[in-house]
PDB file of C-alpha atoms and ligand atoms in Angstrom:
ATOM      1  CA  MET L1420     -51.679  54.433   1.315  1.00  0.00           C
ATOM      2  CA  LYS L1421     -50.254  53.168  -1.658  1.00  0.00           C
ATOM      3  CA  ILE L1422     -47.080  54.567  -3.115  1.00  0.00           C
ATOM      4  CA  CYS L1423     -47.702  56.695  -6.079  1.00  0.00           C
ATOM      5  CA  ASN L1424     -46.358  60.135  -7.306  1.00  0.00           C
ATOM      6  CA  GLU L1425     -46.189  62.913  -4.739  1.00  0.00           C
ATOM      7  CA  SER L1426     -45.806  60.256  -1.735  1.00  0.00           C
ATOM      8  CA  VAL L1427     -43.320  60.709   0.750  1.00  0.00           C
ATOM      9  CA  VAL L1428     -41.753  57.387   1.444  1.00  0.00           C
ATOM     10  CA  ALA L1429     -39.400  56.201   4.031  1.00  0.00           C
ATOM     11  CA  ILE L1430     -37.648  52.991   3.561  1.00  0.00           C
ATOM     12  CA  TYR L1431     -35.076  51.039   5.293  1.00  0.00           C
ATOM     13  CA  TYR L1432     -32.882  49.502   2.706  1.00  0.00           C
ATOM     14  CA  THR L1433     -29.654  47.346   2.119  1.00  0.00           C
ATOM     15  CA  LEU L1434     -27.813  47.341  -1.170  1.00  0.00           C
ATOM     16  CA  THR L1435     -25.747  44.409  -2.427  1.00  0.00           C
ATOM     17  CA  ASN L1436     -23.769  43.528  -5.559  1.00  0.00           C
ATOM     18  CA  GLU L1437     -24.166  40.462  -7.836  1.00  0.00           C
ATOM     19  CA  ALA L1438     -21.408  38.887  -5.746  1.00  0.00           C
ATOM     20  CA  GLY L1439     -23.511  39.428  -2.436  1.00  0.00           C
ATOM     21  CA  GLU L1440     -21.021  42.110  -1.226  1.00  0.00           C
ATOM     22  CA  LYS L1441     -22.755  45.009   0.717  1.00  0.00           C
ATOM     23  CA  LEU L1442     -22.542  48.417  -0.837  1.00  0.00           C
ATOM     24  CA  ASP L1443     -24.525  50.648   1.134  1.00  0.00           C
ATOM     25  CA  ALA L1444     -27.346  50.593   3.692  1.00  0.00           C
ATOM     26  CA  SER L1445     -29.875  52.976   5.289  1.00  0.00           C
ATOM     27  CA  GLY L1446     -28.534  52.594   8.900  1.00  0.00           C
ATOM     28  CA  ASP L1447     -30.669  53.252  11.914  1.00  0.00           C
ATOM     29  CA  GLU L1448     -32.552  55.998  10.321  1.00  0.00           C
ATOM     30  CA  PRO L1449     -34.662  55.181   7.177  1.00  0.00           C
ATOM     31  CA  LEU L1450     -34.109  56.819   3.855  1.00  0.00           C
ATOM     32  CA  VAL L1451     -37.070  59.612   3.275  1.00  0.00           C
ATOM     33  CA  TYR L1452     -37.515  60.546  -0.311  1.00  0.00           C
ATOM     34  CA  LEU L1453     -40.255  61.956  -2.679  1.00  0.00           C
ATOM     35  CA  HIS L1454     -41.812  59.332  -5.163  1.00  0.00           C
ATOM     36  CA  GLY L1455     -41.876  60.159  -8.786  1.00  0.00           C
ATOM     37  CA  GLY L1456     -39.185  63.249  -8.557  1.00  0.00           C
ATOM     38  CA  GLY L1457     -36.441  61.088  -9.915  1.00  0.00           C
ATOM     39  CA  ASN L1458     -34.724  61.141  -6.475  1.00  0.00           C
ATOM     40  CA  LEU L1459     -34.104  57.300  -6.556  1.00  0.00           C
ATOM     41  CA  ILE L1460     -32.927  55.263  -9.589  1.00  0.00           C
ATOM     42  CA  LYS L1461     -35.627  54.338 -11.935  1.00  0.00           C
ATOM     43  CA  GLY L1462     -35.711  50.649 -11.128  1.00  0.00           C
ATOM     44  CA  LEU L1463     -35.958  51.012  -7.384  1.00  0.00           C
ATOM     45  CA  GLU L1464     -38.809  53.616  -8.048  1.00  0.00           C
ATOM     46  CA  GLU L1465     -40.621  51.036 -10.334  1.00  0.00           C
ATOM     47  CA  ALA L1466     -40.281  48.477  -7.750  1.00  0.00           C
ATOM     48  CA  LEU L1467     -41.802  50.500  -4.789  1.00  0.00           C
ATOM     49  CA  GLU L1468     -44.702  51.875  -7.141  1.00  0.00           C
ATOM     50  CA  GLY L1469     -48.080  50.476  -5.415  1.00  0.00           C
ATOM     51  CA  LYS L1470     -46.584  49.175  -2.524  1.00  0.00           C
ATOM     52  CA  GLN L1471     -47.581  50.053   1.170  1.00  0.00           C
ATOM     53  CA  ALA L1472     -46.102  50.833   4.657  1.00  0.00           C
ATOM     54  CA  GLY L1473     -44.976  47.458   6.341  1.00  0.00           C
ATOM     55  CA  GLU L1474     -44.148  45.707   3.349  1.00  0.00           C
ATOM     56  CA  SER L1475     -40.728  44.191   2.657  1.00  0.00           C
ATOM     57  CA  PHE L1476     -39.150  42.717  -0.344  1.00  0.00           C
ATOM     58  CA  GLN L1477     -36.283  42.350  -2.674  1.00  0.00           C
ATOM     59  CA  ALA L1478     -35.776  44.075  -6.068  1.00  0.00           C
ATOM     60  CA  VAL L1479     -32.909  42.901  -8.361  1.00  0.00           C
ATOM     61  CA  ILE L1480     -32.237  45.978 -10.678  1.00  0.00           C
ATOM     62  CA  GLU L1481     -30.416  45.804 -14.094  1.00  0.00           C
ATOM     63  CA  PRO L1482     -27.712  48.288 -14.805  1.00  0.00           C
ATOM     64  CA  ALA L1483     -29.908  50.036 -17.414  1.00  0.00           C
ATOM     65  CA  LEU L1484     -32.382  51.144 -14.656  1.00  0.00           C
ATOM     66  CA  ALA L1485     -29.990  51.857 -12.112  1.00  0.00           C
ATOM     67  CA  TYR L1486     -26.544  53.539 -12.960  1.00  0.00           C
ATOM     68  CA  GLY L1487     -26.261  52.547 -16.550  1.00  0.00           C
ATOM     69  CA  GLU L1488     -23.714  50.495 -18.582  1.00  0.00           C
ATOM     70  CA  ILE L1489     -20.161  51.040 -18.584  1.00  0.00           C
ATOM     71  CA  ASN L1490     -19.281  53.330 -21.287  1.00  0.00           C
ATOM     72  CA  PRO L1491     -15.753  52.330 -22.463  1.00  0.00           C
ATOM     73  CA  GLN L1492     -15.478  55.894 -24.058  1.00  0.00           C
ATOM     74  CA  TRP L1493     -15.440  57.286 -20.564  1.00  0.00           C
ATOM     75  CA  ILE L1494     -12.059  55.639 -19.849  1.00  0.00           C
ATOM     76  CA  GLN L1495      -9.394  57.457 -20.886  1.00  0.00           C
ATOM     77  CA  LYS L1496      -5.610  57.789 -20.600  1.00  0.00           C
ATOM     78  CA  VAL L1497      -4.238  61.232 -20.143  1.00  0.00           C
ATOM     79  CA  SER L1498      -0.657  62.517 -20.015  1.00  0.00           C
ATOM     80  CA  ARG L1499       0.800  62.459 -16.409  1.00  0.00           C
ATOM     81  CA  ASP L1500       2.120  65.880 -16.856  1.00  0.00           C
ATOM     82  CA  LEU L1501      -1.620  67.173 -17.180  1.00  0.00           C
ATOM     83  CA  LEU L1502      -2.180  66.024 -13.342  1.00  0.00           C
ATOM     84  CA  SER L1503       1.150  67.109 -12.329  1.00  0.00           C
ATOM     85  CA  ASN L1504      -0.568  69.620 -10.137  1.00  0.00           C
ATOM     86  CA  ILE L1505      -2.130  66.984  -7.894  1.00  0.00           C
ATOM     87  CA  GLU L1506      -0.363  65.891  -4.810  1.00  0.00           C
ATOM     88  CA  ASP L1507       0.013  62.229  -4.163  1.00  0.00           C
ATOM     89  CA  LEU L1508      -2.034  60.907  -6.921  1.00  0.00           C
ATOM     90  CA  GLN L1509      -2.936  57.551  -6.375  1.00  0.00           C
ATOM     91  CA  VAL L1510      -4.882  54.835  -7.775  1.00  0.00           C
ATOM     92  CA  GLY L1511      -8.605  54.676  -6.650  1.00  0.00           C
ATOM     93  CA  MET L1512      -8.577  58.644  -6.001  1.00  0.00           C
ATOM     94  CA  GLU L1513     -11.695  60.517  -7.168  1.00  0.00           C
ATOM     95  CA  LEU L1514     -10.714  63.949  -9.109  1.00  0.00           C
ATOM     96  CA  GLN L1515     -13.320  66.399 -10.360  1.00  0.00           C
ATOM     97  CA  SER L1516     -13.069  67.780 -13.766  1.00  0.00           C
ATOM     98  CA  LYS L1517     -14.806  70.751 -15.247  1.00  0.00           C
ATOM     99  CA  THR L1518     -15.965  70.767 -18.958  1.00  0.00           C
ATOM    100  CA  GLU L1519     -16.236  73.614 -21.077  1.00  0.00           C
ATOM    101  CA  ASP L1520     -19.890  74.082 -20.406  1.00  0.00           C
ATOM    102  CA  GLY L1521     -19.192  73.973 -16.811  1.00  0.00           C
ATOM    103  CA  GLN L1522     -20.337  70.773 -15.832  1.00  0.00           C
ATOM    104  CA  VAL L1523     -18.527  68.892 -13.108  1.00  0.00           C
ATOM    105  CA  HIS L1524     -17.627  65.204 -13.497  1.00  0.00           C
ATOM    106  CA  SER L1525     -16.230  62.718 -11.069  1.00  0.00           C
ATOM    107  CA  LEU L1526     -13.106  60.604 -12.407  1.00  0.00           C
ATOM    108  CA  THR L1527     -11.894  57.666 -10.552  1.00  0.00           C
ATOM    109  CA  VAL L1528      -7.879  56.924 -11.096  1.00  0.00           C
ATOM    110  CA  GLU L1529      -7.570  53.591 -12.511  1.00  0.00           C
ATOM    111  CA  GLU L1530      -4.050  53.121 -13.336  1.00  0.00           C
ATOM    112  CA  ILE L1531      -0.860  55.086 -13.134  1.00  0.00           C
ATOM    113  CA  ASP L1532       2.380  54.441 -15.128  1.00  0.00           C
ATOM    114  CA  ASP L1533       5.372  56.752 -15.858  1.00  0.00           C
ATOM    115  CA  GLU L1534       3.758  58.362 -18.853  1.00  0.00           C
ATOM    116  CA  THR L1535       0.042  58.290 -18.665  1.00  0.00           C
ATOM    117  CA  VAL L1536      -2.848  58.070 -16.112  1.00  0.00           C
ATOM    118  CA  THR L1537      -5.930  56.105 -16.874  1.00  0.00           C
ATOM    119  CA  VAL L1538      -9.069  57.691 -15.484  1.00  0.00           C
ATOM    120  CA  ASN L1539     -12.521  56.426 -15.580  1.00  0.00           C
ATOM    121  CA  ALA L1540     -15.705  58.796 -15.545  1.00  0.00           C
ATOM    122  CA  ASN L1541     -18.527  56.225 -15.308  1.00  0.00           C
ATOM    123  CA  HIS L1542     -20.395  56.170 -12.181  1.00  0.00           C
ATOM    124  CA  PRO L1543     -18.728  53.681  -9.691  1.00  0.00           C
ATOM    125  CA  LEU L1544     -21.901  51.581  -9.858  1.00  0.00           C
ATOM    126  CA  ALA L1545     -22.105  51.495 -13.810  1.00  0.00           C
ATOM    127  CA  GLY L1546     -22.411  47.836 -15.012  1.00  0.00           C
ATOM    128  CA  GLU L1547     -23.669  46.647 -11.725  1.00  0.00           C
ATOM    129  CA  THR L1548     -26.910  44.772 -11.177  1.00  0.00           C
ATOM    130  CA  LEU L1549     -28.036  45.951  -7.945  1.00  0.00           C
ATOM    131  CA  HIS L1550     -29.906  43.844  -5.221  1.00  0.00           C
ATOM    132  CA  PHE L1551     -31.845  45.761  -2.752  1.00  0.00           C
ATOM    133  CA  ASP L1552     -33.546  44.426   0.372  1.00  0.00           C
ATOM    134  CA  ILE L1553     -36.162  46.977   1.245  1.00  0.00           C
ATOM    135  CA  LEU L1554     -38.750  47.363   4.212  1.00  0.00           C
ATOM    136  CA  ILE L1555     -41.212  50.291   3.965  1.00  0.00           C
ATOM    137  CA  GLU L1556     -41.343  52.125   7.137  1.00  0.00           C
ATOM    138  CA  SER L1557     -44.056  54.737   6.297  1.00  0.00           C
ATOM    139  CA  VAL L1558     -45.773  56.343   3.320  1.00  0.00           C
ATOM    140  CA  ARG L1559     -47.748  59.797   3.207  1.00  0.00           C
ATOM    141  CA  LYS L1560     -48.964  62.255   0.897  1.00  0.00           C
ATOM    142  CA  ALA L1561     -46.369  65.262   0.097  1.00  0.00           C
ATOM    143  CA  THR L1562     -47.246  68.836   1.175  1.00  0.00           C
ATOM    144  CA  GLU L1563     -47.763  71.401  -1.619  1.00  0.00           C
ATOM    145  CA  GLU L1564     -44.704  72.967  -0.675  1.00  0.00           C
ATOM    146  CA  GLU L1565     -42.615  69.759  -0.986  1.00  0.00           C
ATOM    147  CA  ILE L1566     -44.202  68.998  -4.463  1.00  0.00           C
ATOM    148  CA  ALA L1567     -43.145  72.625  -5.415  1.00  0.00           C
ATOM    149  CA  HIS L1568     -39.684  71.776  -4.209  1.00  0.00           C
ATOM    150  CA  GLY L1569     -39.167  68.319  -5.560  1.00  0.00           C
ATOM    151  CA  HIS L1570     -37.778  67.182  -2.351  1.00  0.00           C
ATOM    152  CA  VAL L1571     -38.866  66.130   1.443  1.00  0.00           C
ATOM    153  CA  HIS L1572     -38.784  68.747   4.084  1.00  0.00           C
TER     154      HIS L1572
HETATM  155 ZN1  LIG Y2091     -37.576  72.788  -0.012  1.00  0.00          ZN
END
């Protein structure tokens, strides 16, 4: 069957960036996901739509259909005092911040100087054009329960 909404799809993938560096891969076991449920980035779901088990292909996905462009407003300097409770603060560290409405955001520490710390709330893959190598292992129809839950069992 062809991949459409409410298909359960198993894929092997390798993800590289524009420079050809490997960012992620499925490993020995395929990634199994429910198609049309927003479980993959938009561009990858679009590329998989209508394909069948056994097909392999490459997809190049622009930031807008992947993790979005980098928003410069989400890169901010904060006073180092505000982070004084964090032990061993280092560049590259991931911090969690909770907003007033209770949403949790991940921040990456970009820079530390005597007075301030620069934190970046953009997704680590924001602004990246993603290159996927895909092999579709299997496609089946989702069960009623999987559709109701929005994920694969
Ligand atoms: Zn469930």
